[in-house]
């Protein structure tokens, strides 16, 4: 199968230094934040890859890199076999990538009618000629996401959160993309509405052959949607592979702790052991394996040597010395 | 056991130019000491408003139109502001979603704890300081003795929420109202806060009203669950029964729409449509336009809570005599 997106050794650093004068006065150095650190993965056409992790792990930065909103500091991203930076330069390629954002209240222009919001990518890329063709396409798109053509005359504030997210999806689909990056598409929605949107995303994928990169902190949502999964911690993917295999037998200690920590409907009254500690600052990450201060399996090697991803039996890549050495299961 | 908090027929209204909106409609429930009552529902169902009414922090023009709130047998919904201030903090503690807006950024957390305790309890500076340190240890702040002089911005999100919980509890209230206490936190931190709340209820006998939209959190933390929809209580019962065998079609739909970690389904069950707006509450049962089991009576007559196995549900399907 052809890979739609191929991310190879991508790193993104941000300069978070204080202003020059302050640095001189306080005798301070430049500071860099490595939001994404040597990440590689590929997404086959028509499938869903999900990235999970806690706040600050770099998953949203990676989403922005994948649509070309950021340029990588190192490494390369290829879209349909072509370097993404070059693809972004051509409108014909650019229209094939689109994005759905988390907050449907902030991502729609409140002063525009829904028709114009959905038609904007069509007009920007000059995909259709005259007004009648555009109007026809917009009403088709609205129907596809479960809205009516009459809804096109309304403004965003006249819709509920779930309906607004449907508008965002219609807009994202209007340039007939192949690849959609969905950054926490249902985090702002209630569960019953979340189910509507997730079902819609699955239906559209089946009908249009879409490829998704799904960013989420909700493991249950990821379990429902993903074919492949990457677990991120402090800018690195610590475990990645087929989602089924990872959910069945999580190998990396962080993945296990994360799965263990999710409150579950099937565990009423469970008393939990709990994970200690917080995610360290990405400006000064711990040496060696960045997870070692919180890891129950950490030893001397983990404190100094950074683990590289190693393939395990079921096609899962795990970056962990303990797993590699067979320590602690 | 006598109930610590008792809410009877609580109705909260908002007068607006276009008429009076009824945001809470005839709500009745109770919480016993040491019990965790989970209050769930979607945005706009009235969960937070219920909490605010109990704490006495309804924002005008919202007002309690009818009904009573009793704490330990004493009626607290008619108190004057000064009397309410004494109860708030001393007998009812509150934790809100965003720990940064609850803490004063200009005061050290030790100072905030000491001030809160001295406002409600007769304590010398030294005793108050010692107790502040104890509280920080109890809620799991590492190196509490050194960090007592630190300011809110020096703590991580999870630690801040623990400081807020310590603040809410330091005057030893009998009731804790926690409104989405873990929503702004990551799962690993959320797990820590959940176990903290459970321990407090078990060890100190604090009654906890836990308001959240996260059913997973409720399933693990609560003893009983109250499900709200469009300002009304639709089902209340033991957590196990609400999760495993809900009686109300809305609760059932809500449970089925939650994706599970344990097993994957091709499609999630979905409840079509959305919760009605307050200015367009349908007659009869508020859920009737979305209900898969709706029949004619639901469209005209409002159901009260009826016994439904282990739970109580406001649903005409449970009316054996009707």
XYZ file of C-alpha atoms in Angstrom:
651
model
C 0.000 0.000 0.000
C 1.168 3.516 -0.784
C 2.022 5.752 2.142
C 0.194 9.060 1.999
C 2.388 10.650 4.621
C 5.932 9.620 5.379
C 7.632 11.346 8.291
C 11.377 10.667 8.543
C 13.499 11.688 11.508
C 11.635 14.936 12.013
C 12.711 17.351 14.749
C 11.156 20.721 15.537
C 12.793 23.124 17.951
C 11.407 26.470 19.054
C 13.519 29.353 20.311
C 12.071 30.229 23.711
C 14.904 32.554 24.791
C 14.209 35.678 26.763
C 14.778 38.993 24.916
C 18.389 39.829 24.027
C 18.776 42.659 26.532
C 17.407 40.559 29.390
C 19.791 37.768 28.409
C 22.767 40.124 28.501
C 21.758 41.674 31.838
C 20.941 38.358 33.493
C 23.891 36.593 31.849
C 21.410 34.113 30.449
C 21.819 31.760 27.507
C 19.545 31.091 24.593
C 16.955 28.423 25.358
C 15.422 25.989 22.945
C 12.381 23.820 23.295
C 12.539 20.594 21.366
C 8.818 19.988 20.797
C 9.293 17.081 18.412
C 12.451 15.012 18.623
C 13.550 12.635 15.854
C 10.132 11.237 15.008
C 9.475 8.823 12.155
C 6.243 7.202 11.019
C 4.225 6.550 7.877
C 0.479 6.481 7.200
C -0.786 4.103 4.481
C -3.565 5.438 2.225
C -7.107 5.104 3.511
C -6.101 4.384 7.112
C -6.107 6.279 10.392
C -2.966 6.927 12.373
C -3.508 8.277 15.876
C -1.045 10.096 18.098
C -1.740 10.087 21.828
C 0.030 11.635 24.754
C -0.401 14.126 27.563
C -0.278 17.919 27.215
C 3.077 19.158 26.046
C 4.167 15.884 24.471
C 4.384 17.501 21.026
C 1.399 15.899 19.330
C -0.142 19.176 18.149
C 3.223 20.420 16.867
C 3.496 17.193 14.901
C -0.008 17.809 13.480
C 1.072 21.251 12.343
C 4.215 19.841 10.792
C 2.106 17.271 8.930
C -0.008 19.947 7.215
C 2.993 22.182 6.592
C 2.070 24.949 9.050
C 5.520 24.486 10.593
C 8.675 23.549 8.737
C 10.770 20.821 10.393
C 14.085 21.915 11.959
C 15.563 18.612 10.828
C 14.318 15.564 8.941
C 11.855 15.314 6.106
C 8.131 14.875 5.571
C 6.919 13.398 2.299
C 3.345 13.676 1.074
C 2.390 11.148 -1.607
C 6.061 10.576 -2.307
C 6.920 14.251 -2.728
C 8.659 16.511 -0.193
C 5.929 18.337 1.724
C 7.670 21.703 1.436
C 7.573 21.367 -2.348
C 3.996 20.062 -2.265
C 2.859 23.071 -0.247
C 4.162 25.320 -2.990
C 1.731 23.839 -5.521
C -1.961 24.590 -5.075
C -2.857 21.297 -6.762
C -1.071 19.412 -3.978
C -1.945 21.812 -1.184
C -5.665 21.307 -1.627
C -5.195 17.603 -0.990
C -4.266 18.220 2.647
C -6.709 19.768 5.094
C -7.296 20.077 8.794
C -10.085 19.864 11.382
C -9.500 21.804 14.571
C -10.455 21.200 18.179
C -12.610 24.196 18.959
C -15.552 24.610 16.572
C -16.332 27.920 18.282
C -12.974 29.467 17.376
C -12.328 27.895 13.982
C -15.351 29.292 12.120
C -15.594 32.954 11.173
C -18.622 34.292 13.104
C -19.354 36.944 10.458
C -19.572 34.575 7.528
C -22.546 32.510 6.450
C -22.001 28.749 6.484
C -22.201 28.688 2.675
C -19.237 31.040 2.404
C -17.252 29.199 5.068
C -17.645 25.904 3.231
C -17.052 27.493 -0.186
C -13.858 29.305 0.796
C -11.414 26.487 -0.075
C -13.265 25.953 -3.397
C -12.831 29.630 -4.242
C -9.263 29.865 -2.973
C -8.129 26.958 -5.099
C -10.413 27.992 -8.011
C -11.775 24.466 -8.172
C -15.099 25.383 -9.738
C -16.040 28.178 -12.057
C -19.345 29.932 -11.615
C -21.580 30.540 -8.616
C -24.165 27.896 -9.474
C -21.615 25.090 -9.516
C -20.146 26.255 -6.213
C -23.585 26.464 -4.593
C -24.428 22.988 -5.794
C -21.168 21.596 -4.422
C -21.684 23.363 -1.051
C -25.177 21.948 -0.633
C -23.848 18.495 -1.527
C -21.089 18.862 1.101
C -23.553 20.015 3.750
C -25.738 17.011 2.994
C -22.724 14.737 3.273
C -22.084 15.833 6.872
C -25.745 15.606 7.884
C -26.781 19.246 7.498
C -29.335 20.668 5.059
C -28.746 23.070 2.188
C -30.900 25.630 4.055
C -28.369 25.615 6.905
C -25.939 27.312 4.517
C -27.804 30.605 4.930
C -27.233 30.669 8.699
C -24.311 31.928 10.785
C -22.124 29.737 13.009
C -23.683 31.013 16.278
C -27.008 29.470 15.254
C -25.540 25.985 15.563
C -24.639 23.714 18.468
C -21.054 22.551 19.025
C -21.602 19.252 17.241
C -23.217 20.932 14.238
C -20.368 23.435 14.065
C -17.895 20.588 13.965
C -19.922 19.184 11.048
C -19.481 22.545 9.294
C -15.706 22.346 9.929
C -15.686 18.892 8.386
C -17.672 20.075 5.348
C -15.184 22.905 4.883
C -12.247 20.506 5.216
C -13.798 18.232 2.572
C -14.648 20.985 0.117
C -11.252 20.943 -1.596
C -11.608 17.151 -2.098
C -8.573 16.308 0.029
C -6.935 12.915 0.342
C -5.440 13.553 3.768
C -7.059 15.128 6.845
C -5.261 16.077 10.036
C -7.765 16.065 12.915
C -6.450 17.770 16.037
C -8.660 16.711 18.973
C -11.806 16.869 16.789
C -14.200 15.844 19.563
C -12.527 17.117 22.737
C -14.839 20.113 22.991
C -17.979 18.030 22.474
C -20.287 16.071 24.749
C -20.097 12.284 24.525
C -23.365 11.721 22.689
C -22.338 14.349 20.121
C -18.816 12.928 20.025
C -20.327 9.603 18.948
C -22.144 11.374 16.080
C -18.931 13.034 14.859
C -16.770 9.900 15.182
C -19.363 7.873 13.265
C -19.467 10.578 10.590
C -15.664 10.573 10.295
C -15.659 6.780 9.861
C -18.446 6.892 7.263
C -16.636 9.577 5.274
C -13.391 7.628 5.402
C -15.122 4.516 4.056
C -16.934 6.478 1.333
C -14.138 8.803 0.189
C -11.063 6.736 1.009
C -9.686 9.451 3.290
C -6.473 9.123 5.263
C -6.549 10.536 8.793
C -3.916 11.685 11.212
C -5.861 11.855 14.473
C -4.440 13.723 17.439
C -6.146 12.935 20.728
C -5.549 12.600 24.421
C -8.588 10.344 24.734
C -7.424 6.743 24.491
C -10.944 5.362 24.119
C -11.548 7.592 21.087
C -8.239 6.475 19.637
C -9.085 2.824 20.260
C -12.313 3.338 18.353
C -10.777 5.114 15.375
C -7.146 4.144 14.834
C -5.563 1.536 12.603
C -2.086 2.552 13.703
C -1.059 4.235 16.917
C 1.881 6.278 18.129
C 2.317 7.041 21.824
C 4.232 10.272 22.430
C 6.138 11.385 25.488
C 8.177 14.608 25.602
C 8.491 14.978 21.852
C 9.320 11.368 21.050
C 7.245 8.433 19.901
C 7.967 5.814 22.558
C 5.787 3.100 21.058
C 4.135 2.758 17.653
C 2.519 0.066 15.577
C -0.848 -1.521 14.787
C -3.366 -0.095 17.292
C -4.880 -3.521 18.006
C -1.496 -4.950 18.994
C -0.643 -2.033 21.288
C -4.017 -2.056 23.054
C -3.836 -5.853 23.437
C -0.282 -5.928 24.802
C 1.188 -2.506 25.560
C 4.950 -2.902 25.934
C 6.419 0.494 26.845
C 6.031 1.285 30.586
C 4.555 4.699 29.732
C 1.915 3.198 27.427
C 1.007 0.754 30.173
C 0.737 3.467 32.805
C -1.334 5.600 30.462
C -3.770 2.763 29.724
C -3.896 1.881 33.403
C -4.690 5.482 34.342
C -7.731 5.896 32.111
C -10.872 5.776 34.211
C -13.073 3.045 32.867
C -16.779 2.344 32.910
C -16.022 -1.310 33.565
C -14.075 -0.582 36.718
C -16.628 0.797 39.160
C -15.187 1.207 42.609
C -11.651 0.267 41.500
C -9.016 1.639 43.815
C -5.978 2.612 41.856
C -2.270 2.572 42.457
C -1.774 5.806 40.522
C 1.235 7.166 38.646
C 3.439 9.504 40.597
C 5.027 12.651 39.287
C 4.426 15.061 36.442
C 5.672 15.379 32.887
C 9.095 17.133 33.106
C 9.713 20.443 31.373
C 10.512 19.950 27.673
C 13.029 22.820 27.903
C 15.254 20.764 30.208
C 14.285 17.138 29.563
C 15.945 14.456 31.720
C 19.010 12.750 30.171
C 18.833 9.219 28.792
C 15.284 8.000 28.459
C 13.082 11.021 29.192
C 10.565 8.817 30.992
C 13.064 7.393 33.522
C 12.151 9.659 36.499
C 8.601 8.242 36.474
C 9.370 4.746 35.234
C 9.090 1.768 37.611
C 11.583 -0.212 35.510
C 14.312 2.441 35.216
C 17.899 1.441 35.906
C 21.353 2.994 35.432
C 21.362 2.512 31.652
C 18.014 4.342 31.306
C 19.437 7.379 33.107
C 22.268 7.910 30.635
C 21.537 6.213 27.329
C 18.690 7.214 25.105
C 16.694 4.194 23.873
C 16.082 3.842 20.133
C 12.950 2.248 18.657
C 13.342 -1.519 18.394
C 10.929 -3.795 16.501
C 9.129 -6.412 18.572
C 7.443 -9.602 17.381
C 4.023 -8.177 16.412
C 5.319 -5.294 14.333
C 5.343 -2.770 17.180
C 8.310 -0.411 17.598
C 9.231 0.230 21.232
C 11.888 2.650 22.475
C 12.725 1.175 25.872
C 15.841 -0.482 27.308
C 13.789 -2.548 29.743
C 11.632 -4.039 26.975
C 14.682 -4.657 24.796
C 16.496 -6.461 27.632
C 13.374 -8.341 28.721
C 13.408 -6.754 32.189
C 10.106 -6.667 34.054
C 7.977 -8.105 31.254
C -27.846 7.201 58.059
C -29.187 10.742 58.078
C -28.398 12.713 54.986
C -25.895 15.505 55.200
C -27.194 17.429 52.219
C -30.771 17.374 51.161
C -32.079 19.186 48.110
C -35.863 19.324 47.804
C -37.748 20.389 44.679
C -35.068 22.906 43.741
C -36.055 25.185 40.867
C -33.732 27.867 39.526
C -34.935 30.481 37.058
C -33.371 33.187 34.960
C -35.687 36.075 34.132
C -34.866 37.429 30.685
C -36.462 39.956 28.374
C -38.135 37.172 26.454
C -39.531 35.438 29.501
C -38.411 33.342 32.424
C -36.026 30.486 31.625
C -36.205 27.527 33.975
C -32.648 26.208 34.231
C -33.238 23.735 37.059
C -36.648 22.177 37.320
C -37.861 20.465 40.485
C -34.629 18.764 41.493
C -34.529 16.519 44.573
C -31.607 14.448 45.859
C -29.561 13.793 48.988
C -25.971 12.940 49.941
C -24.966 10.990 53.071
C -21.718 11.595 55.010
C -18.777 9.794 53.386
C -20.724 9.315 50.179
C -19.592 10.401 46.722
C -22.534 11.445 44.557
C -21.631 11.819 40.900
C -23.653 14.351 38.925
C -23.422 13.776 35.174
C -24.981 15.250 32.078
C -24.035 17.121 28.929
C -23.131 20.803 28.709
C -26.123 22.896 29.614
C -27.888 20.135 31.560
C -27.616 22.176 34.761
C -24.873 20.276 36.613
C -22.736 23.264 37.515
C -25.775 25.371 38.277
C -26.890 22.799 40.839
C -23.483 23.050 42.496
C -23.586 26.841 42.409
C -27.066 26.910 43.978
C -25.870 24.712 46.853
C -22.771 26.811 47.503
C -24.883 29.963 47.293
C -22.997 31.297 44.293
C -25.807 31.626 41.766
C -25.031 34.544 39.526
C -27.807 37.107 39.191
C -30.247 37.288 37.552
C -30.391 33.546 38.335
C -32.405 32.868 41.472
C -33.897 30.008 43.410
C -37.579 30.242 42.492
C -38.743 27.455 44.764
C -37.476 24.475 46.725
C -35.219 24.037 49.729
C -31.592 23.112 50.439
C -30.780 21.629 53.831
C -27.298 21.052 55.241
C -27.293 18.884 58.338
C -30.945 19.674 58.873
C -30.419 23.432 58.626
C -31.990 25.304 55.764
C -29.265 27.190 53.853
C -30.956 28.562 50.731
C -32.419 31.587 52.483
C -29.326 32.771 54.356
C -28.026 36.324 54.207
C -24.655 36.828 52.441
C -22.735 37.190 55.736
C -24.169 33.966 57.125
C -23.505 32.202 53.849
C -19.860 33.248 53.911
C -19.471 31.515 57.270
C -20.896 28.294 55.912
C -18.992 28.427 52.662
C -15.489 27.208 53.374
C -16.316 26.100 56.912
C -19.046 23.608 56.125
C -19.058 23.444 52.335
C -15.813 23.384 50.373
C -15.681 23.995 46.645
C -13.253 22.917 43.914
C -13.654 24.255 40.391
C -12.307 23.186 37.030
C -9.475 25.624 36.541
C -7.073 25.734 39.487
C -5.387 28.912 38.245
C -8.516 31.024 38.604
C -9.172 29.718 42.115
C -5.762 30.551 43.549
C -4.546 34.063 44.265
C -1.390 34.499 42.160
C 0.038 37.135 44.545
C -0.009 35.083 47.743
C 2.067 32.032 48.592
C 0.024 28.873 48.931
C 0.976 28.616 52.618
C -0.421 32.100 53.204
C -3.649 31.212 51.371
C -4.106 28.066 53.445
C -3.385 29.897 56.730
C -5.783 32.727 55.865
C -8.546 30.311 54.963
C -8.142 28.304 58.147
C -7.949 31.360 60.373
C -11.084 32.786 58.793
C -13.043 29.775 59.953
C -11.154 28.143 62.835
C -9.595 29.625 65.957
C -5.923 28.890 65.318
C -2.663 30.596 66.253
C -0.288 31.494 63.409
C 2.001 28.650 64.384
C -0.724 26.015 64.554
C -2.227 27.220 61.287
C 1.169 26.969 59.581
C 1.743 23.475 60.900
C -1.686 22.421 59.717
C -1.119 23.996 56.290
C 1.978 21.835 55.949
C 0.004 18.753 57.022
C -2.637 19.453 54.412
C -0.098 19.807 51.623
C 1.370 16.464 52.649
C -2.073 14.880 52.781
C -2.900 15.896 49.226
C 0.467 14.606 48.040
C 2.584 17.714 47.379
C 6.194 16.494 47.492
C 8.529 18.338 49.907
C 5.580 20.171 51.477
C 7.689 21.846 54.155
C 9.923 23.548 51.579
C 7.198 24.421 49.115
C 4.783 26.047 51.540
C 6.226 29.469 50.670
C 5.951 28.915 46.916
C 3.501 30.760 44.668
C 0.822 29.160 42.469
C 2.786 29.657 39.228
C 5.604 27.535 40.631
C 3.399 24.444 40.685
C 2.319 22.182 37.831
C -1.367 21.897 36.873
C -1.952 18.719 38.836
C -0.197 20.090 41.904
C -2.216 23.312 41.717
C -5.452 21.344 41.665
C -4.240 19.499 44.763
C -3.494 22.790 46.464
C -7.037 23.887 45.593
C -8.397 20.691 47.130
C -6.298 21.309 50.250
C -7.730 24.858 50.392
C -11.273 23.561 50.034
C -10.738 21.035 52.807
C -8.524 22.861 55.296
C -11.454 24.209 57.315
C -12.748 20.633 57.453
C -16.082 21.059 55.700
C -18.627 18.255 55.853
C -19.484 18.653 52.172
C -17.180 19.116 49.193
C -18.660 20.330 45.904
C -16.189 19.472 43.139
C -17.136 20.868 39.716
C -15.120 19.164 36.942
C -12.035 18.886 39.188
C -10.071 16.745 36.719
C -11.251 18.056 33.361
C -8.287 20.377 32.827
C -5.783 17.677 33.795
C -3.981 14.881 31.969
C -5.078 11.295 32.599
C -2.160 10.333 34.818
C -2.743 13.393 37.024
C -6.499 12.847 36.872
C -5.957 9.362 38.321
C -4.080 10.894 41.266
C -6.876 13.383 41.999
C -9.537 10.657 41.775
C -7.794 8.503 44.364
C -7.367 11.553 46.593
C -11.114 12.293 46.504
C -11.954 8.649 47.189
C -9.599 8.536 50.163
C -11.031 11.731 51.649
C -14.568 10.440 51.501
C -13.573 7.097 52.997
C -11.212 8.279 55.711
C -12.672 11.616 56.755
C -16.337 10.964 56.093
C -16.548 14.002 53.811
C -19.617 13.959 51.578
C -18.583 14.715 47.998
C -20.727 16.041 45.177
C -18.666 15.296 42.077
C -19.859 17.128 38.977
C -18.355 15.941 35.700
C -19.203 15.010 32.137
C -16.654 12.172 32.226
C -18.501 8.921 32.898
C -15.241 7.059 33.417
C -14.332 9.311 36.337
C -17.806 8.864 37.805
C -17.735 5.094 37.361
C -14.554 4.821 39.379
C -15.188 7.429 42.034
C -18.895 7.727 42.809
C -21.088 5.587 45.045
C -24.296 6.883 43.526
C -24.958 8.776 40.316
C -27.510 11.436 39.413
C -28.056 11.897 35.667
C -29.308 15.303 34.526
C -30.917 16.316 31.259
C -32.211 19.776 30.332
C -32.401 20.940 33.943
C -34.113 17.865 35.299
C -32.997 14.755 37.122
C -33.742 11.823 34.816
C -32.208 8.951 36.762
C -30.519 8.384 40.093
C -29.124 5.188 41.584
C -26.064 3.144 42.588
C -23.159 3.649 40.188
C -22.963 -0.015 39.161
C -26.605 -0.106 38.096
C -26.490 3.245 36.307
C -23.481 2.084 34.285
C -24.461 -1.549 33.664
C -28.253 -1.537 33.510
C -29.552 2.004 33.137
C -33.342 2.296 33.126
C -33.810 5.678 31.457
C -33.403 5.687 27.646
C -31.225 8.809 27.903
C -28.835 7.178 30.391
C -28.742 4.065 28.216
C -27.956 6.145 25.113
C -25.297 8.099 26.969
C -23.568 4.931 28.176
C -23.682 3.325 24.731
C -22.199 6.394 23.041
C -18.999 6.238 25.100
C -16.158 4.543 23.216
C -14.606 1.755 25.260
C -10.991 0.814 25.828
C -11.847 -2.849 26.311
C -13.585 -3.644 23.072
C -13.907 -2.027 19.689
C -17.218 -1.707 17.883
C -17.730 -0.811 14.220
C -20.083 2.082 15.039
C -20.845 3.879 18.270
C -24.463 4.101 19.318
C -25.519 7.710 18.877
C -28.396 9.757 20.197
C -29.536 11.848 17.266
C -30.306 15.506 17.738
C -29.224 17.694 20.626
C -30.441 18.715 24.064
C -33.252 21.301 23.816
C -32.448 24.925 24.557
C -33.947 26.380 27.702
C -36.326 28.564 25.713
C -37.630 25.570 23.779
C -38.218 22.857 26.378
C -40.752 20.416 24.895
C -43.880 19.578 26.889
C -44.043 16.257 28.731
C -40.703 14.468 29.096
C -37.859 16.761 27.947
C -36.133 13.824 26.253
C -39.150 12.791 24.163
C -38.017 14.274 20.793
C -34.817 12.164 20.891
C -36.157 9.098 22.678
C -36.222 5.777 20.769
C -39.020 4.418 23.016
C -41.264 7.486 22.977
C -45.051 7.006 23.123
C -47.979 9.384 23.270
C -48.013 9.951 27.029
C -44.368 11.173 26.967
C -45.358 14.117 24.774
C -47.943 15.523 27.154
C -47.315 14.415 30.717
C -44.104 14.995 32.650
C -42.765 11.868 34.407
C -41.512 12.049 37.998
C -38.860 9.700 39.417
C -40.283 6.170 39.455
C -38.690 3.045 40.952
C -36.869 1.143 38.189
C -35.088 -1.894 39.579
C -32.115 -0.676 41.620
C -32.416 2.904 40.348
C -35.123 5.530 40.015
C -35.890 6.906 36.579
C -38.112 9.728 35.378
C -39.609 7.717 32.542
C -43.126 6.535 31.757
C -41.761 3.138 30.691
C -41.361 2.454 34.394
C -45.000 3.169 35.203
C -46.545 -0.257 35.595
C -49.989 1.089 36.369
C -50.175 3.655 33.600
